């Protein structure tokens, strides 16, 4: 007969054996891959940002698979070590500490503005890493304050700047409404938007601040109707309350055109907003998964690897891995030590870089952001975001 | 009670550690705490500091909720007040770390006194809502008083300094954060050997009876709020030094729920419960990550198991509440009782 004691003893013994064997395997793997270049990641696989984290994670993995199949960087494989953060700064930091204390990390992907800010002193102290991440906060564009970080795309102010440039060209002197969430994310581009609008001869008809993901926006829509803007720019949201705004505006026959920024622009996010979203505009720094125009061998490769639709977060992760490893490659090829400072110098040396079609124009990196983007328009019938402008480069 | 440890004096009866065995364990714990930073890596040091900060705040909330019976959902807001006070003092005036922490505690304490005022009229869920309002107000101030708080972008601190030494990593901060937390725990433990502490317990058990016994409710309830928010303020200050950045989003309502859960899971009205609860709530997600990491599931393990891990964590809390409503402290007491009475059945 199996007694409780026997059962407990067996369970403990099994657990101990499993622990010992797996730690031995892990130790062996560590020794074998001593020369690997490690890309660590604080990735939000759970929590409110998991929708993006999962895509980012797969994007990084896929790019590194392609890179390692080609032999890695100067014969050194790039190993990806992610940890889930639940999109919480303390857990992101724990993940960073765990990954960096168990591996010699040179490249890192962070999950939020809060994390980028918190980890910055650690990066400067270690001087061994180059980091990018999911945040496009304007603050991170400051090269002096964040010398070892960069973002894979325009910052939020530049995203709104691209939208405003498009508006100024399409409808000079247009009236704009800014609708943003009462969060750090939402307020980030507001000051710059006011300045840019004035510079481009546009007027800000109204500014509406809402709680993030709010549901009841009736009062705000009435405010919007009173202002009667030609364009309404949303920022600081992923989805809600954008669909509610659009539906109510449609019911009131408002003629305003609605626009979004990167995190509300994924194809599946937009199409889930319903049929009224048709004509929704927004800025996107990358080509969509299904874009077939122009030469885009990397997109074709992605489509071969993953036949189902991949989100824009996936592309962001993919491109992050591409640029991080490109910086490492240039550093090693120049015969320099693989440290944060050298990799940042190497990254800044990138001129007219071909991303394999992920971005429609060759990119050059000056500073911490890449202010390139394009306006896409939602076509609900085709269930696709389609190009509505050429690529807009604020560097020029 | 331990076999063969009869108490002959009142002092012996109220002693924090009442036997040679306990003294030995405390000595072992102290040695472990001192040697810990030298034997672990940066990751565990980081977690140790984080746990210590959470223990300090949980201990404060336990004074209010566990010992005085006043439910508060404003602990994160008080931590925020402490954190911002420390950040502002450090950035603008460069005042010494310990003074800043004290000031952080005092500012939070003053806010706690104001927030505590409704506690004479309202209790339970109503008081919880009132304290949530305090959190919302604090968040509004942090976000909108831009000239002082840096607005939604918050404030970034330089590293703390003690005797010219920059406390810029977890190893150095450990030697400040852990002793301060230990001191705070000692303070709470001693508080409940005094009239004030006993008055708190009397209010919790039946406030009308307490008043009949001569305990004025308002001063004592306010005092409980003051102590609790002072602890939160100091913990918030340590949080600010530890993360070197404070933003309005650093102290969300969810954080208050985290501390309330720590108190409940650890054991209400117990110092040991505060420690065990905070350790559990902080470390279990990390331990689950370690366990998941050990499983030989290949590259996609994180993708598949991350949600499972979150469910397991939630389930563990629910199971605790069902099967051990007195919290981890009671489990601990039961284990101790087993050894104290061994070989007799408990």
PDB file of N, CA, C and O in Angstrom, chain B residues 2-68:
ATOM      1  N   UNK B   2       6.041  26.650  24.198  1.00  0.00           N
ATOM      2  CA  UNK B   2       7.127  25.678  24.193  1.00  0.00           C
ATOM      3  C   UNK B   2       7.148  24.904  25.527  1.00  0.00           C
ATOM      4  O   UNK B   2       6.956  25.503  26.587  1.00  0.00           O
ATOM      5  N   UNK B   3       7.416  23.620  25.462  1.00  0.00           N
ATOM      6  CA  UNK B   3       7.454  22.794  26.672  1.00  0.00           C
ATOM      7  C   UNK B   3       8.624  23.241  27.550  1.00  0.00           C
ATOM      8  O   UNK B   3       9.735  23.472  27.057  1.00  0.00           O
ATOM      9  N   UNK B   4       8.348  23.399  28.812  1.00  0.00           N
ATOM     10  CA  UNK B   4       9.422  23.698  29.756  1.00  0.00           C
ATOM     11  C   UNK B   4       9.899  25.133  29.709  1.00  0.00           C
ATOM     12  O   UNK B   4      11.047  25.418  30.033  1.00  0.00           O
ATOM     13  N   UNK B   5       9.054  26.064  29.253  1.00  0.00           N
ATOM     14  CA  UNK B   5       9.506  27.459  29.276  1.00  0.00           C
ATOM     15  C   UNK B   5       8.459  28.315  29.997  1.00  0.00           C
ATOM     16  O   UNK B   5       7.855  29.213  29.437  1.00  0.00           O
ATOM     17  N   UNK B   6       8.278  27.977  31.289  1.00  0.00           N
ATOM     18  CA  UNK B   6       7.290  28.697  32.091  1.00  0.00           C
ATOM     19  C   UNK B   6       7.759  30.126  32.342  1.00  0.00           C
ATOM     20  O   UNK B   6       8.953  30.367  32.534  1.00  0.00           O
ATOM     21  N   UNK B   7       6.820  31.063  32.308  1.00  0.00           N
ATOM     22  CA  UNK B   7       7.176  32.475  32.496  1.00  0.00           C
ATOM     23  C   UNK B   7       6.975  32.844  33.954  1.00  0.00           C
ATOM     24  O   UNK B   7       5.915  32.573  34.522  1.00  0.00           O
ATOM     25  N   UNK B   8       7.995  33.484  34.547  1.00  0.00           N
ATOM     26  CA  UNK B   8       7.888  33.810  35.964  1.00  0.00           C
ATOM     27  C   UNK B   8       7.637  35.291  36.199  1.00  0.00           C
ATOM     28  O   UNK B   8       7.314  35.704  37.303  1.00  0.00           O
ATOM     29  N   UNK B   9       7.861  36.110  35.165  1.00  0.00           N
ATOM     30  CA  UNK B   9       7.617  37.551  35.326  1.00  0.00           C
ATOM     31  C   UNK B   9       6.794  38.051  34.146  1.00  0.00           C
ATOM     32  O   UNK B   9       6.758  37.412  33.090  1.00  0.00           O
ATOM     33  N   UNK B  10       6.186  39.252  34.332  1.00  0.00           N
ATOM     34  CA  UNK B  10       5.438  39.847  33.229  1.00  0.00           C
ATOM     35  C   UNK B  10       6.377  40.181  32.069  1.00  0.00           C
ATOM     36  O   UNK B  10       6.026  40.037  30.899  1.00  0.00           O
ATOM     37  N   UNK B  11       7.563  40.661  32.446  1.00  0.00           N
ATOM     38  CA  UNK B  11       8.536  41.036  31.408  1.00  0.00           C
ATOM     39  C   UNK B  11       8.865  39.826  30.537  1.00  0.00           C
ATOM     40  O   UNK B  11       8.920  39.921  29.301  1.00  0.00           O
ATOM     41  N   UNK B  12       9.067  38.689  31.214  1.00  0.00           N
ATOM     42  CA  UNK B  12       9.386  37.471  30.462  1.00  0.00           C
ATOM     43  C   UNK B  12       8.206  37.072  29.579  1.00  0.00           C
ATOM     44  O   UNK B  12       8.378  36.597  28.454  1.00  0.00           O
ATOM     45  N   UNK B  13       7.008  37.314  30.106  1.00  0.00           N
ATOM     46  CA  UNK B  13       5.814  36.932  29.354  1.00  0.00           C
ATOM     47  C   UNK B  13       5.634  37.771  28.086  1.00  0.00           C
ATOM     48  O   UNK B  13       5.108  37.291  27.085  1.00  0.00           O
ATOM     49  N   UNK B  14       6.097  39.045  28.152  1.00  0.00           N
ATOM     50  CA  UNK B  14       5.897  39.912  26.982  1.00  0.00           C
ATOM     51  C   UNK B  14       7.156  40.015  26.120  1.00  0.00           C
ATOM     52  O   UNK B  14       7.184  40.787  25.165  1.00  0.00           O
ATOM     53  N   UNK B  15       8.181  39.256  26.489  1.00  0.00           N
ATOM     54  CA  UNK B  15       9.440  39.340  25.718  1.00  0.00           C
ATOM     55  C   UNK B  15       9.190  38.938  24.264  1.00  0.00           C
ATOM     56  O   UNK B  15       8.373  38.056  23.985  1.00  0.00           O
ATOM     57  N   UNK B  16       9.890  39.610  23.360  1.00  0.00           N
ATOM     58  CA  UNK B  16       9.727  39.290  21.939  1.00  0.00           C
ATOM     59  C   UNK B  16      10.253  37.897  21.637  1.00  0.00           C
ATOM     60  O   UNK B  16       9.645  37.130  20.895  1.00  0.00           O
ATOM     61  N   UNK B  17      11.408  37.607  22.198  1.00  0.00           N
ATOM     62  CA  UNK B  17      11.998  36.276  21.989  1.00  0.00           C
ATOM     63  C   UNK B  17      12.160  35.663  23.367  1.00  0.00           C
ATOM     64  O   UNK B  17      12.908  36.189  24.200  1.00  0.00           O
ATOM     65  N   UNK B  18      11.448  34.566  23.599  1.00  0.00           N
ATOM     66  CA  UNK B  18      11.296  34.130  24.980  1.00  0.00           C
ATOM     67  C   UNK B  18      12.088  32.884  25.369  1.00  0.00           C
ATOM     68  O   UNK B  18      11.912  32.357  26.442  1.00  0.00           O
ATOM     69  N   UNK B  19      12.940  32.397  24.512  1.00  0.00           N
ATOM     70  CA  UNK B  19      13.702  31.220  24.923  1.00  0.00           C
ATOM     71  C   UNK B  19      15.076  31.231  24.277  1.00  0.00           C
ATOM     72  O   UNK B  19      15.313  31.964  23.302  1.00  0.00           O
ATOM     73  N   UNK B  20      15.946  30.431  24.806  1.00  0.00           N
ATOM     74  CA  UNK B  20      17.317  30.347  24.264  1.00  0.00           C
ATOM     75  C   UNK B  20      17.270  29.866  22.814  1.00  0.00           C
ATOM     76  O   UNK B  20      18.045  30.320  21.963  1.00  0.00           O
ATOM     77  N   UNK B  21      16.343  28.964  22.530  1.00  0.00           N
ATOM     78  CA  UNK B  21      16.229  28.445  21.162  1.00  0.00           C
ATOM     79  C   UNK B  21      15.904  29.583  20.201  1.00  0.00           C
ATOM     80  O   UNK B  21      16.493  29.710  19.130  1.00  0.00           O
ATOM     81  N   UNK B  22      14.954  30.427  20.640  1.00  0.00           N
ATOM     82  CA  UNK B  22      14.580  31.556  19.779  1.00  0.00           C
ATOM     83  C   UNK B  22      15.743  32.515  19.589  1.00  0.00           C
ATOM     84  O   UNK B  22      15.975  33.009  18.482  1.00  0.00           O
ATOM     85  N   UNK B  23      16.471  32.764  20.660  1.00  0.00           N
ATOM     86  CA  UNK B  23      17.644  33.648  20.538  1.00  0.00           C
ATOM     87  C   UNK B  23      18.635  33.066  19.538  1.00  0.00           C
ATOM     88  O   UNK B  23      19.225  33.790  18.738  1.00  0.00           O
ATOM     89  N   UNK B  24      18.802  31.757  19.614  1.00  0.00           N
ATOM     90  CA  UNK B  24      19.746  31.095  18.690  1.00  0.00           C
ATOM     91  C   UNK B  24      19.274  31.270  17.247  1.00  0.00           C
ATOM     92  O   UNK B  24      20.061  31.596  16.350  1.00  0.00           O
ATOM     93  N   UNK B  25      17.948  31.096  17.016  1.00  0.00           N
ATOM     94  CA  UNK B  25      17.421  31.236  15.653  1.00  0.00           C
ATOM     95  C   UNK B  25      17.571  32.670  15.134  1.00  0.00           C
ATOM     96  O   UNK B  25      17.886  32.899  13.976  1.00  0.00           O
ATOM     97  N   UNK B  26      17.343  33.630  16.054  1.00  0.00           N
ATOM     98  CA  UNK B  26      17.494  35.036  15.650  1.00  0.00           C
ATOM     99  C   UNK B  26      18.954  35.305  15.270  1.00  0.00           C
ATOM    100  O   UNK B  26      19.237  35.982  14.274  1.00  0.00           O
ATOM    101  N   UNK B  27      19.867  34.739  16.068  1.00  0.00           N
ATOM    102  CA  UNK B  27      21.292  34.917  15.763  1.00  0.00           C
ATOM    103  C   UNK B  27      21.617  34.307  14.396  1.00  0.00           C
ATOM    104  O   UNK B  27      22.329  34.924  13.578  1.00  0.00           O
ATOM    105  N   UNK B  28      21.061  33.133  14.138  1.00  0.00           N
ATOM    106  CA  UNK B  28      21.303  32.473  12.840  1.00  0.00           C
ATOM    107  C   UNK B  28      20.737  33.335  11.704  1.00  0.00           C
ATOM    108  O   UNK B  28      21.377  33.533  10.671  1.00  0.00           O
ATOM    109  N   UNK B  29      19.549  33.889  11.938  1.00  0.00           N
ATOM    110  CA  UNK B  29      18.927  34.741  10.918  1.00  0.00           C
ATOM    111  C   UNK B  29      19.807  35.959  10.634  1.00  0.00           C
ATOM    112  O   UNK B  29      20.024  36.329   9.469  1.00  0.00           O
ATOM    113  N   UNK B  30      20.320  36.560  11.712  1.00  0.00           N
ATOM    114  CA  UNK B  30      21.170  37.743  11.528  1.00  0.00           C
ATOM    115  C   UNK B  30      22.420  37.394  10.732  1.00  0.00           C
ATOM    116  O   UNK B  30      22.819  38.117   9.813  1.00  0.00           O
ATOM    117  N   UNK B  31      23.031  36.266  11.093  1.00  0.00           N
ATOM    118  CA  UNK B  31      24.233  35.829  10.362  1.00  0.00           C
ATOM    119  C   UNK B  31      23.882  35.586   8.891  1.00  0.00           C
ATOM    120  O   UNK B  31      24.617  35.993   7.979  1.00  0.00           O
ATOM    121  N   UNK B  32      22.727  34.958   8.673  1.00  0.00           N
ATOM    122  CA  UNK B  32      22.306  34.680   7.290  1.00  0.00           C
ATOM    123  C   UNK B  32      22.110  35.977   6.519  1.00  0.00           C
ATOM    124  O   UNK B  32      22.525  36.098   5.362  1.00  0.00           O
ATOM    125  N   UNK B  33      21.482  36.963   7.175  1.00  0.00           N
ATOM    126  CA  UNK B  33      21.240  38.240   6.499  1.00  0.00           C
ATOM    127  C   UNK B  33      22.551  38.954   6.174  1.00  0.00           C
ATOM    128  O   UNK B  33      22.665  39.612   5.144  1.00  0.00           O
ATOM    129  N   UNK B  34      23.528  38.812   7.069  1.00  0.00           N
ATOM    130  CA  UNK B  34      24.820  39.477   6.835  1.00  0.00           C
ATOM    131  C   UNK B  34      25.603  38.765   5.739  1.00  0.00           C
ATOM    132  O   UNK B  34      26.224  39.400   4.884  1.00  0.00           O
ATOM    133  N   UNK B  35      25.558  37.459   5.730  1.00  0.00           N
ATOM    134  CA  UNK B  35      26.351  36.728   4.727  1.00  0.00           C
ATOM    135  C   UNK B  35      25.656  36.657   3.361  1.00  0.00           C
ATOM    136  O   UNK B  35      26.313  36.483   2.337  1.00  0.00           O
ATOM    137  N   UNK B  36      24.341  36.834   3.367  1.00  0.00           N
ATOM    138  CA  UNK B  36      23.558  36.688   2.137  1.00  0.00           C
ATOM    139  C   UNK B  36      24.137  37.457   0.935  1.00  0.00           C
ATOM    140  O   UNK B  36      24.340  36.878  -0.135  1.00  0.00           O
ATOM    141  N   UNK B  37      24.445  38.767   1.089  1.00  0.00           N
ATOM    142  CA  UNK B  37      24.916  39.506  -0.094  1.00  0.00           C
ATOM    143  C   UNK B  37      26.229  38.986  -0.671  1.00  0.00           C
ATOM    144  O   UNK B  37      26.533  39.239  -1.833  1.00  0.00           O
ATOM    145  N   UNK B  38      26.995  38.258   0.151  1.00  0.00           N
ATOM    146  CA  UNK B  38      28.303  37.790  -0.324  1.00  0.00           C
ATOM    147  C   UNK B  38      28.218  36.462  -1.078  1.00  0.00           C
ATOM    148  O   UNK B  38      29.168  36.050  -1.721  1.00  0.00           O
ATOM    149  N   UNK B  39      27.087  35.784  -0.937  1.00  0.00           N
ATOM    150  CA  UNK B  39      27.004  34.461  -1.552  1.00  0.00           C
ATOM    151  C   UNK B  39      26.012  34.380  -2.718  1.00  0.00           C
ATOM    152  O   UNK B  39      25.919  33.355  -3.383  1.00  0.00           O
ATOM    153  N   UNK B  40      25.256  35.434  -2.936  1.00  0.00           N
ATOM    154  CA  UNK B  40      24.264  35.370  -4.027  1.00  0.00           C
ATOM    155  C   UNK B  40      24.621  36.352  -5.137  1.00  0.00           C
ATOM    156  O   UNK B  40      25.455  37.236  -4.952  1.00  0.00           O
ATOM    157  N   UNK B  41      23.970  36.161  -6.297  1.00  0.00           N
ATOM    158  CA  UNK B  41      24.230  37.085  -7.407  1.00  0.00           C
ATOM    159  C   UNK B  41      23.302  38.304  -7.339  1.00  0.00           C
ATOM    160  O   UNK B  41      22.469  38.427  -6.443  1.00  0.00           O
ATOM    161  N   UNK B  42      23.485  39.174  -8.313  1.00  0.00           N
ATOM    162  CA  UNK B  42      22.781  40.457  -8.330  1.00  0.00           C
ATOM    163  C   UNK B  42      21.255  40.277  -8.357  1.00  0.00           C
ATOM    164  O   UNK B  42      20.521  41.083  -7.789  1.00  0.00           O
ATOM    165  N   UNK B  43      20.821  39.223  -9.018  1.00  0.00           N
ATOM    166  CA  UNK B  43      19.388  38.957  -9.139  1.00  0.00           C
ATOM    167  C   UNK B  43      18.751  38.744  -7.770  1.00  0.00           C
ATOM    168  O   UNK B  43      17.746  39.355  -7.419  1.00  0.00           O
ATOM    169  N   UNK B  44      19.366  37.884  -6.969  1.00  0.00           N
ATOM    170  CA  UNK B  44      18.814  37.588  -5.647  1.00  0.00           C
ATOM    171  C   UNK B  44      18.949  38.779  -4.716  1.00  0.00           C
ATOM    172  O   UNK B  44      18.111  39.000  -3.832  1.00  0.00           O
ATOM    173  N   UNK B  45      20.022  39.566  -4.916  1.00  0.00           N
ATOM    174  CA  UNK B  45      20.171  40.777  -4.106  1.00  0.00           C
ATOM    175  C   UNK B  45      19.067  41.770  -4.421  1.00  0.00           C
ATOM    176  O   UNK B  45      18.509  42.415  -3.533  1.00  0.00           O
ATOM    177  N   UNK B  46      18.781  41.873  -5.722  1.00  0.00           N
ATOM    178  CA  UNK B  46      17.689  42.756  -6.159  1.00  0.00           C
ATOM    179  C   UNK B  46      16.381  42.326  -5.495  1.00  0.00           C
ATOM    180  O   UNK B  46      15.656  43.140  -4.937  1.00  0.00           O
ATOM    181  N   UNK B  47      16.132  41.011  -5.554  1.00  0.00           N
ATOM    182  CA  UNK B  47      14.879  40.508  -4.974  1.00  0.00           C
ATOM    183  C   UNK B  47      14.847  40.720  -3.462  1.00  0.00           C
ATOM    184  O   UNK B  47      13.796  41.050  -2.889  1.00  0.00           O
ATOM    185  N   UNK B  48      16.006  40.558  -2.822  1.00  0.00           N
ATOM    186  CA  UNK B  48      16.063  40.745  -1.364  1.00  0.00           C
ATOM    187  C   UNK B  48      15.691  42.182  -1.006  1.00  0.00           C
ATOM    188  O   UNK B  48      14.915  42.419  -0.064  1.00  0.00           O
ATOM    189  N   UNK B  49      16.219  43.138  -1.761  1.00  0.00           N
ATOM    190  CA  UNK B  49      15.904  44.548  -1.488  1.00  0.00           C
ATOM    191  C   UNK B  49      14.422  44.814  -1.740  1.00  0.00           C
ATOM    192  O   UNK B  49      13.753  45.488  -0.954  1.00  0.00           O
ATOM    193  N   UNK B  50      13.918  44.253  -2.839  1.00  0.00           N
ATOM    194  CA  UNK B  50      12.507  44.455  -3.183  1.00  0.00           C
ATOM    195  C   UNK B  50      11.601  43.862  -2.097  1.00  0.00           C
ATOM    196  O   UNK B  50      10.625  44.489  -1.670  1.00  0.00           O
ATOM    197  N   UNK B  51      11.974  42.670  -1.644  1.00  0.00           N
ATOM    198  CA  UNK B  51      11.200  42.022  -0.583  1.00  0.00           C
ATOM    199  C   UNK B  51      11.227  42.891   0.676  1.00  0.00           C
ATOM    200  O   UNK B  51      10.187  43.118   1.319  1.00  0.00           O
ATOM    201  N   UNK B  52      12.413  43.410   1.013  1.00  0.00           N
ATOM    202  CA  UNK B  52      12.531  44.220   2.236  1.00  0.00           C
ATOM    203  C   UNK B  52      11.642  45.458   2.157  1.00  0.00           C
ATOM    204  O   UNK B  52      10.965  45.813   3.131  1.00  0.00           O
ATOM    205  N   UNK B  53      11.610  46.101   0.987  1.00  0.00           N
ATOM    206  CA  UNK B  53      10.761  47.293   0.820  1.00  0.00           C
ATOM    207  C   UNK B  53       9.290  46.898   0.984  1.00  0.00           C
ATOM    208  O   UNK B  53       8.528  47.559   1.692  1.00  0.00           O
ATOM    209  N   UNK B  54       8.926  45.797   0.360  1.00  0.00           N
ATOM    210  CA  UNK B  54       7.529  45.347   0.445  1.00  0.00           C
ATOM    211  C   UNK B  54       7.160  44.911   1.867  1.00  0.00           C
ATOM    212  O   UNK B  54       6.028  45.119   2.311  1.00  0.00           O
ATOM    213  N   UNK B  55       8.122  44.309   2.568  1.00  0.00           N
ATOM    214  CA  UNK B  55       7.867  43.902   3.957  1.00  0.00           C
ATOM    215  C   UNK B  55       7.587  45.147   4.808  1.00  0.00           C
ATOM    216  O   UNK B  55       6.636  45.173   5.610  1.00  0.00           O
ATOM    217  N   UNK B  56       8.383  46.195   4.606  1.00  0.00           N
ATOM    218  CA  UNK B  56       8.205  47.423   5.400  1.00  0.00           C
ATOM    219  C   UNK B  56       6.812  48.001   5.183  1.00  0.00           C
ATOM    220  O   UNK B  56       6.121  48.369   6.141  1.00  0.00           O
ATOM    221  N   UNK B  57       6.393  48.057   3.926  1.00  0.00           N
ATOM    222  CA  UNK B  57       5.087  48.636   3.633  1.00  0.00           C
ATOM    223  C   UNK B  57       3.957  47.733   4.142  1.00  0.00           C
ATOM    224  O   UNK B  57       2.958  48.217   4.685  1.00  0.00           O
ATOM    225  N   UNK B  58       4.142  46.426   3.969  1.00  0.00           N
ATOM    226  CA  UNK B  58       3.110  45.479   4.445  1.00  0.00           C
ATOM    227  C   UNK B  58       2.970  45.556   5.962  1.00  0.00           C
ATOM    228  O   UNK B  58       1.854  45.508   6.496  1.00  0.00           O
ATOM    229  N   UNK B  59       4.114  45.698   6.644  1.00  0.00           N
ATOM    230  CA  UNK B  59       4.067  45.792   8.112  1.00  0.00           C
ATOM    231  C   UNK B  59       3.253  47.016   8.520  1.00  0.00           C
ATOM    232  O   UNK B  59       2.443  46.960   9.460  1.00  0.00           O
ATOM    233  N   UNK B  60       3.431  48.113   7.793  1.00  0.00           N
ATOM    234  CA  UNK B  60       2.668  49.325   8.081  1.00  0.00           C
ATOM    235  C   UNK B  60       1.179  49.096   7.880  1.00  0.00           C
ATOM    236  O   UNK B  60       0.357  49.459   8.725  1.00  0.00           O
ATOM    237  N   UNK B  61       0.846  48.466   6.775  1.00  0.00           N
ATOM    238  CA  UNK B  61      -0.572  48.225   6.486  1.00  0.00           C
ATOM    239  C   UNK B  61      -1.170  47.246   7.492  1.00  0.00           C
ATOM    240  O   UNK B  61      -2.340  47.345   7.848  1.00  0.00           O
ATOM    241  N   UNK B  62      -0.347  46.324   7.966  1.00  0.00           N
ATOM    242  CA  UNK B  62      -0.837  45.350   8.950  1.00  0.00           C
ATOM    243  C   UNK B  62      -1.188  46.038  10.266  1.00  0.00           C
ATOM    244  O   UNK B  62      -2.126  45.634  10.957  1.00  0.00           O
ATOM    245  N   UNK B  63      -0.449  47.102  10.611  1.00  0.00           N
ATOM    246  CA  UNK B  63      -0.786  47.860  11.821  1.00  0.00           C
ATOM    247  C   UNK B  63      -2.213  48.391  11.688  1.00  0.00           C
ATOM    248  O   UNK B  63      -3.030  48.289  12.602  1.00  0.00           O
ATOM    249  N   UNK B  64      -2.509  48.932  10.506  1.00  0.00           N
ATOM    250  CA  UNK B  64      -3.806  49.569  10.287  1.00  0.00           C
ATOM    251  C   UNK B  64      -4.921  48.535  10.076  1.00  0.00           C
ATOM    252  O   UNK B  64      -5.966  48.592  10.719  1.00  0.00           O
ATOM    253  N   UNK B  65      -4.657  47.602   9.172  1.00  0.00           N
ATOM    254  CA  UNK B  65      -5.721  46.668   8.785  1.00  0.00           C
ATOM    255  C   UNK B  65      -5.761  45.442   9.701  1.00  0.00           C
ATOM    256  O   UNK B  65      -6.830  45.044  10.159  1.00  0.00           O
ATOM    257  N   UNK B  66      -4.600  44.874   9.942  1.00  0.00           N
ATOM    258  CA  UNK B  66      -4.538  43.637  10.725  1.00  0.00           C
ATOM    259  C   UNK B  66      -4.770  43.871  12.203  1.00  0.00           C
ATOM    260  O   UNK B  66      -5.483  43.116  12.856  1.00  0.00           O
ATOM    261  N   UNK B  67      -4.151  44.926  12.747  1.00  0.00           N
ATOM    262  CA  UNK B  67      -4.231  45.143  14.196  1.00  0.00           C
ATOM    263  C   UNK B  67      -5.361  46.077  14.593  1.00  0.00           C
ATOM    264  O   UNK B  67      -5.938  45.929  15.662  1.00  0.00           O
ATOM    265  N   UNK B  68      -5.659  47.094  13.746  1.00  0.00           N
ATOM    266  CA  UNK B  68      -6.687  48.070  14.141  1.00  0.00           C
ATOM    267  C   UNK B  68      -8.018  47.804  13.438  1.00  0.00           C
ATOM    268  O   UNK B  68      -9.032  48.400  13.786  1.00  0.00           O
TER     269      UNK B  68
END
